[in-house]
């Protein structure tokens, strides 16, 4: 019944005369819808709570943690989880909990930067090639095909190996392998609307091509792309962690989830599980959060297509 | 006549793999030669002196123009020459060929396992929406895509090797107590079967089961999600309604009408699944010390053995193109509409 | 009269579980069909007519259920029969044909095999003679070369052919009742007539009963013995076809009846209760000065498209498909011209070229004494003629930006071309336009999905007239609307034309509608003009054979 009050998500049968409060600004309507989605779907609410936790760890982490994540302690090596060390200590006596929390910032920076880069370039390229078509479309399409012709993680490995083993290059490599998704998505979303009635009408109203693309088509293509961004964030985190797991990018002793799991893996066969499990769980939780968020975002931006 | 058309379409599909191949070769060339820094230093490795660097430079043709270098690169590729690995001293191509069966065996077994679980799960979930099967399917798909493969592998090792002791140590394809079966295909399972050596087969499977499960769990999610989604869509379509209104039996409607149509989008997403699987394969090989081309590449990365890394990237890309071609062929055989729109 | 009807639906109520609670789609519906009788169920969208038939067949989707009432088919209670029984009845005793025939066939199975599936399911054929019987059925539904067509896939057949295949599947097991759910919606009128005639002929020969579900009162009246009118899930009137037309009793039937375009009436007759004030719209009169210059003059207009796959197949089939093949016509100031033809005849391509959304291959388009055909479509947005040439689109939902309010949609041309810069100025102008199209001001701040179909159509019209164009192209502006809304929109268009003195180019497939609004009619077929004459002449004495065929295909209710 809530949705009905919004006048947004009604089945066709009763859509004839929706009831909408008079003169409501777009922003307040949108906020109300966000609140409605959050309260009606506990899973989305959970995702937002988790996101808040991860973001605060990333921003405030170094100030919050009980130990210096780089401080070694010879007397405290390989201690299992306890009250003093919630997640135990590693082979050098460093506090695993502190390291896991502090690592959130680096992992988020890598994935946010990579996704931002590929979103900006990918959606611009995709939108232009989808709208204008022609040689520009062919060129962009060929570029994407070439990137997609590689298994993506393998291409990222090759790029980092060639550009040099640094964190910046991890970001570029992750951005490049993500690029085709945004290009194709933006291209498809723009292409289906290119000859829609409302675009033709905008042409008749005297809008130029660029104006139509920027003001009429792109805002309508944005919602499905937002969902993609969120799902992609999870994937970007996984990729970056995978690269550092095999020893690319981040170097010890910098705390980062992938490399911590890799170091912990050496001790798992002898039963020291906490070294690998806690950073692994943190990684999983972060990816899970962004995936849940993707579904939640879809509900907010695209109420008609809920599953 | 129809089959002749199909053959022609299949021929065209194969030709369409060519641009991808050209793209791959150009990209690997760019990655090796055209980047900032001195490739000769990379290829010579960290231990090289000035003389050996100069020698490498000449050998790679780095003193010539880029176009000439590309020509040399192509000629070397045509001869199957991917350079020498500095860490082992062996030709890269030889090592890759030796290690490839291990990677392919692992990947195929994993895909088979996940398809056997994912497709029935997706169908069940789609035919019984909002039951426990459906909820299970949705949970598996969301949780599955969130699991880092290397982490799943480590967890499985901890539980099944350390805690329960059911699985052998995660150390390669075969316990040191066994001899490798006589080389026929390079797939230990098949070779052991051919040799009639059931003991070795059992040992091989024991080593294979954990890494294959790890990789399979990773591919389970996208496959189940796709199957469920496309089944749901097809079950709601007009032609399924027609079939039901004509009184066809539930089985007939589900399999002949719904499933065959639902399979089409699943086949097209297989390409993406393969892409992820080949990438995840590298991580799984590291966790289980699996002697495939992925762990070869990781070892090479650690010692900056560039010829080996680039050879690996090229090999993976060519493998991927071949798999995509197989997918295209499968699609062409299943869907009569292919080729009509051009 | 037989004592027991073949199908007896009593007090049927169907509910759907939606996210917003339970919605009753059909409530307390009574319906009987006697042996050999053809019953029409007529209603506008959302009237529950299709849901009723799905309930009879028990093929409601998962969310729907029969909440109350009984369905009896020759003594068998269908409403609580188990799945086993229903499977025996579906296809064998009762079968069904659907709208959108192409989507109703399995796209990757040969049509012959799809017919066989039904034959074998109901043990009407063995594996040995199934193929032969399927081919016999193809022959029965008049498919040429049935042996070859047996092997065809649905995508290789036309819409009309696909519908024949569906009919073959439906009649394969000689059922006693056929339910046809909008069987001809989306098909061209001539195809529609052929399909309906085939259904009637076959069902009559087999003494079957038929239920015809349609939104088209004219179609129902022509083919049915009895008509059931539904509105909002309820039956409002049941009567013999003749009586429905002569003396409709229920006010809703009267409204529906009067809104249905039919020969011999005027535009004003469509409106339910014609207010006395609504004088007939003044007929356009060709000015006595016969040398009056046309506002639009199209000469030898051609549009070619490269043939699909021509590049791949090489030179032998190179050449182009001519969507518009050298047509010429004029439109005089204040005149309203109809452009009529079936799908694919080139009428929409013509209108897009006249609108300067599409570049012609050759030919000239003179508008207000300039050859605007020579200006590339992509530059036309900046041309001074842009404001003089506007359009109302077919699908009012598709033609409104989902993220723009009604106000912003109407104001867009004012800001871009109309020279309006200030919000207050725009507000005043938009409100004036809203008054002209009878759109309440409080709807201006709504988004398209918050408006009804009729309201969206009004927004589209307001936007089109915002710049006071001299020529307005109407591209099937009422095709997606229910007849009662269509009646109002058509009248509104007539009033606006009289008020603003515009010329209309009205593109439509429906001669009955075109006749009401237009002074002159152009009939197109396969890219060419086959006849152009005054609306009166076209309707009463068509000269071209194709025009006659079109006219004959229009459903004619018994008068």
Coordinates of C-alpha atoms in Angstrom, one line a residue, chain C residues 4-268:
Chain C
X4 CA -27.8 -27.5 -21.3
X5 CA -25.4 -24.9 -22.5
X6 CA -21.9 -26.1 -23.6
X7 CA -20.1 -23.7 -21.3
X8 CA -21.7 -22.2 -18.2
X9 CA -19.8 -19.7 -16.2
X10 CA -21.6 -18.6 -13.0
X11 CA -20.7 -15.9 -10.5
X12 CA -17.0 -16.1 -11.5
X13 CA -14.6 -14.0 -9.4
X14 CA -10.9 -13.9 -10.1
X15 CA -8.4 -12.2 -7.8
X16 CA -4.7 -11.4 -8.3
X17 CA -2.2 -11.1 -5.5
X18 CA -0.1 -8.0 -6.2
X19 CA 2.5 -6.2 -4.1
X20 CA -0.2 -3.8 -3.3
X21 CA -2.6 -6.4 -2.0
X22 CA -5.4 -8.3 -3.7
X23 CA -6.9 -6.9 -6.9
X24 CA -10.2 -8.3 -8.1
X25 CA -9.9 -8.5 -11.9
X26 CA -13.2 -10.2 -12.6
X27 CA -16.2 -10.1 -10.2
X28 CA -19.4 -12.2 -10.4
X29 CA -19.4 -12.8 -14.1
X30 CA -22.1 -15.0 -15.6
X31 CA -21.7 -16.3 -19.1
X32 CA -23.2 -19.1 -21.2
X33 CA -22.3 -20.4 -24.6
X34 CA -24.7 -22.8 -26.3
X35 CA -23.6 -25.5 -28.8
X36 CA -22.7 -23.9 -32.2
X37 CA -23.1 -20.4 -30.9
X38 CA -20.6 -17.6 -31.3
X39 CA -20.4 -15.3 -28.3
X40 CA -18.4 -12.0 -28.3
X41 CA -16.9 -10.6 -25.1
X42 CA -16.3 -6.9 -25.6
X43 CA -14.6 -4.4 -23.4
X44 CA -11.9 -1.9 -23.1
X45 CA -8.4 -2.6 -21.6
X46 CA -8.7 -3.7 -18.0
X47 CA -12.3 -4.9 -18.4
X48 CA -11.3 -8.4 -17.4
X49 CA -12.3 -10.0 -20.7
X50 CA -9.1 -11.9 -21.2
X51 CA -8.8 -12.9 -17.6
X52 CA -12.2 -14.5 -17.8
X53 CA -11.1 -16.7 -20.6
X54 CA -7.9 -17.6 -18.9
X55 CA -9.9 -18.6 -15.8
X56 CA -12.1 -20.9 -18.0
X57 CA -9.0 -22.5 -19.4
X58 CA -7.4 -22.5 -15.9
X59 CA -4.2 -20.9 -17.3
X60 CA -4.2 -17.9 -15.0
X61 CA -0.6 -17.1 -14.0
X62 CA 0.6 -17.9 -10.5
X63 CA -0.6 -14.7 -8.9
X64 CA -4.2 -15.2 -10.0
X65 CA -6.9 -17.5 -8.7
X66 CA -10.5 -18.2 -9.0
X67 CA -11.9 -16.8 -5.8
X68 CA -15.5 -17.7 -6.3
X69 CA -18.0 -19.1 -8.7
X70 CA -18.3 -22.1 -11.0
X71 CA -17.2 -22.9 -14.5
X72 CA -19.0 -25.9 -16.1
X73 CA -18.2 -27.3 -19.5
X74 CA -20.7 -30.0 -20.7
X75 CA -21.2 -31.2 -17.2
X76 CA -17.6 -31.1 -16.0
X77 CA -16.7 -28.7 -13.3
X78 CA -13.6 -26.9 -14.5
X79 CA -13.1 -24.5 -11.6
X80 CA -12.0 -27.4 -9.3
X81 CA -10.9 -30.0 -11.8
X82 CA -7.4 -31.3 -11.2
X83 CA -4.5 -30.7 -13.6
X84 CA -4.7 -34.1 -15.2
X85 CA -8.3 -33.5 -16.2
X86 CA -7.6 -30.0 -17.4
X87 CA -4.8 -31.2 -19.6
X88 CA -7.2 -33.6 -21.3
X89 CA -9.7 -30.8 -21.8
X90 CA -7.3 -28.1 -23.0
X91 CA -6.6 -28.5 -26.7
X92 CA -9.0 -31.5 -27.0
X93 CA -12.3 -30.0 -25.8
X94 CA -11.6 -26.3 -25.5
X95 CA -8.8 -24.6 -27.3
X96 CA -7.6 -21.1 -27.6
X97 CA -6.0 -18.7 -30.1
X98 CA -4.2 -15.6 -29.0
X99 CA -3.2 -12.1 -30.1
X100 CA 0.3 -11.5 -31.3
X101 CA 0.6 -14.8 -33.2
X102 CA 4.3 -14.7 -33.8
X103 CA 5.1 -14.6 -30.1
X104 CA 2.5 -17.3 -29.4
X105 CA 4.6 -19.9 -31.3
X106 CA 7.8 -21.5 -30.0
X107 CA 10.4 -19.6 -31.9
X108 CA 12.9 -22.4 -32.3
X109 CA 10.6 -25.3 -33.1
X110 CA 9.4 -26.1 -36.7
X111 CA 5.7 -25.2 -37.0
X112 CA 4.8 -28.7 -38.2
X113 CA 6.3 -30.2 -35.1
X114 CA 4.4 -27.8 -32.9
X115 CA 1.1 -29.1 -34.6
X116 CA 2.3 -32.7 -34.1
X117 CA 3.0 -32.1 -30.4
X118 CA -0.7 -31.4 -29.9
X119 CA -1.9 -34.3 -32.1
X120 CA 0.3 -36.7 -30.2
X121 CA -0.5 -35.4 -26.8
X122 CA -4.1 -36.1 -27.3
X123 CA -3.6 -39.4 -29.1
X124 CA -5.0 -38.1 -32.4
X125 CA -2.0 -39.3 -34.3
X126 CA 0.8 -41.9 -34.0
X127 CA 4.4 -41.2 -34.7
X128 CA 3.8 -42.7 -38.2
X129 CA 0.9 -40.6 -39.4
X130 CA 1.5 -37.4 -37.3
X131 CA 3.4 -35.6 -40.1
X132 CA 0.7 -36.4 -42.6
X133 CA -2.0 -35.2 -40.3
X134 CA -0.1 -32.0 -39.5
X135 CA 0.2 -31.3 -43.2
X136 CA -3.5 -31.9 -43.7
X137 CA -4.1 -29.3 -41.0
X138 CA -1.9 -26.8 -42.7
X139 CA -3.8 -27.4 -45.9
X140 CA -7.1 -26.9 -43.9
X141 CA -6.0 -23.4 -42.8
X142 CA -5.1 -22.6 -46.4
X143 CA -1.4 -22.5 -46.2
X144 CA 0.2 -22.7 -49.6
X145 CA 2.7 -25.4 -50.1
X146 CA 2.0 -27.1 -46.8
X147 CA 4.8 -29.8 -47.2
X148 CA 7.4 -27.0 -47.3
X149 CA 5.8 -24.9 -44.7
X150 CA 5.7 -27.8 -42.3
X151 CA 9.5 -27.3 -41.9
X152 CA 9.3 -23.6 -41.5
X153 CA 10.2 -21.8 -38.3
X154 CA 7.8 -19.0 -37.1
X155 CA 10.3 -16.2 -37.9
X156 CA 10.1 -17.3 -41.6
X157 CA 6.3 -16.7 -41.7
X158 CA 4.2 -13.6 -41.8
X159 CA 2.0 -12.6 -38.9
X160 CA -1.1 -13.8 -40.7
X161 CA 0.5 -17.1 -41.5
X162 CA 1.5 -17.6 -37.9
X163 CA -2.1 -17.0 -36.9
X164 CA -3.2 -19.7 -39.3
X165 CA -0.7 -22.1 -37.7
X166 CA -2.1 -21.2 -34.2
X167 CA -5.6 -21.9 -35.6
X168 CA -4.4 -25.3 -36.9
X169 CA -3.0 -26.1 -33.5
X170 CA -6.2 -25.0 -31.9
X171 CA -8.4 -27.1 -34.2
X172 CA -6.1 -30.1 -34.5
X173 CA -8.0 -32.3 -32.0
X174 CA -11.5 -31.1 -33.1
X175 CA -12.4 -29.3 -29.9
X176 CA -16.0 -28.3 -29.2
X177 CA -15.2 -24.8 -28.0
X178 CA -12.8 -22.3 -29.4
X179 CA -11.8 -19.2 -27.4
X180 CA -10.2 -16.5 -29.6
X181 CA -8.5 -13.8 -27.5
X182 CA -8.1 -10.7 -29.7
X183 CA -7.1 -13.0 -32.6
X184 CA -6.6 -10.2 -35.1
X185 CA -5.2 -7.3 -33.0
X186 CA -2.0 -6.1 -34.6
X187 CA -2.8 -7.6 -38.0
X188 CA -3.7 -5.5 -41.0
X189 CA -7.4 -5.1 -41.8
X190 CA -7.2 -7.3 -44.9
X191 CA -5.4 -10.0 -43.0
X192 CA -7.8 -9.6 -40.2
X193 CA -10.7 -10.3 -42.5
X194 CA -9.1 -13.4 -44.0
X195 CA -8.3 -14.8 -40.5
X196 CA -11.7 -14.1 -39.1
X197 CA -13.5 -15.5 -42.2
X198 CA -11.3 -18.7 -41.9
X199 CA -12.2 -19.1 -38.2
X200 CA -15.9 -18.7 -38.9
X201 CA -15.9 -21.1 -41.8
X202 CA -14.0 -23.8 -40.0
X203 CA -15.9 -23.5 -36.7
X204 CA -19.2 -23.5 -38.5
X205 CA -18.3 -26.6 -40.6
X206 CA -17.4 -28.4 -37.4
X207 CA -20.5 -27.1 -35.4
X208 CA -18.2 -25.7 -32.8
X209 CA -19.0 -22.9 -30.3
X210 CA -16.8 -19.9 -30.3
X211 CA -16.0 -17.2 -27.8
X212 CA -14.5 -14.1 -29.5
X213 CA -12.8 -11.7 -27.1
X214 CA -12.2 -8.2 -28.6
X215 CA -12.0 -4.5 -27.9
X216 CA -13.6 -3.9 -31.3
X217 CA -17.4 -3.7 -31.0
X218 CA -17.7 -3.6 -34.8
X219 CA -15.8 -6.8 -35.2
X220 CA -17.8 -8.6 -32.5
X221 CA -21.1 -7.4 -34.0
X222 CA -20.1 -8.7 -37.4
X223 CA -19.1 -12.2 -36.4
X224 CA -21.1 -13.0 -33.2
X225 CA -24.6 -14.1 -32.4
X226 CA -24.6 -12.7 -28.9
X227 CA -22.4 -10.1 -27.3
X228 CA -21.4 -9.7 -23.6
X229 CA -20.1 -6.3 -22.7
X230 CA -17.7 -6.1 -19.8
X231 CA -16.5 -3.1 -17.8
X232 CA -14.1 -3.1 -14.9
X233 CA -14.4 -6.8 -14.3
X234 CA -18.2 -6.9 -14.5
X235 CA -20.7 -7.9 -17.2
X236 CA -22.8 -4.8 -17.8
X237 CA -25.0 -6.1 -20.7
X238 CA -25.7 -9.3 -22.6
X239 CA -27.7 -9.2 -25.8
X240 CA -28.0 -10.4 -29.3
X241 CA -25.5 -8.6 -31.6
X242 CA -28.2 -6.7 -33.5
X243 CA -29.8 -5.4 -30.4
X244 CA -26.6 -4.1 -28.9
X245 CA -26.2 -1.8 -31.9
X246 CA -29.8 -0.8 -32.3
X247 CA -30.8 -0.4 -28.7
X248 CA -28.0 -0.6 -26.2
X249 CA -29.5 -0.6 -22.7
X250 CA -26.6 0.0 -20.3
X251 CA -25.1 3.5 -20.3
X252 CA -21.6 2.1 -20.7
X253 CA -22.7 0.1 -23.8
X254 CA -24.3 3.2 -25.2
X255 CA -21.0 5.1 -24.7
X256 CA -18.9 2.4 -26.2
X257 CA -21.3 2.0 -29.0
X258 CA -21.4 5.7 -29.9
X259 CA -17.6 6.0 -29.6
X260 CA -17.1 3.2 -32.2
X261 CA -16.3 4.8 -35.5
X262 CA -18.7 3.5 -38.2
X263 CA -20.0 4.5 -41.6
X264 CA -22.6 7.2 -41.8
X265 CA -21.8 9.2 -38.7
X266 CA -20.1 12.5 -37.9
X267 CA -17.2 13.2 -35.5
X268 CA -19.6 14.7 -33.0

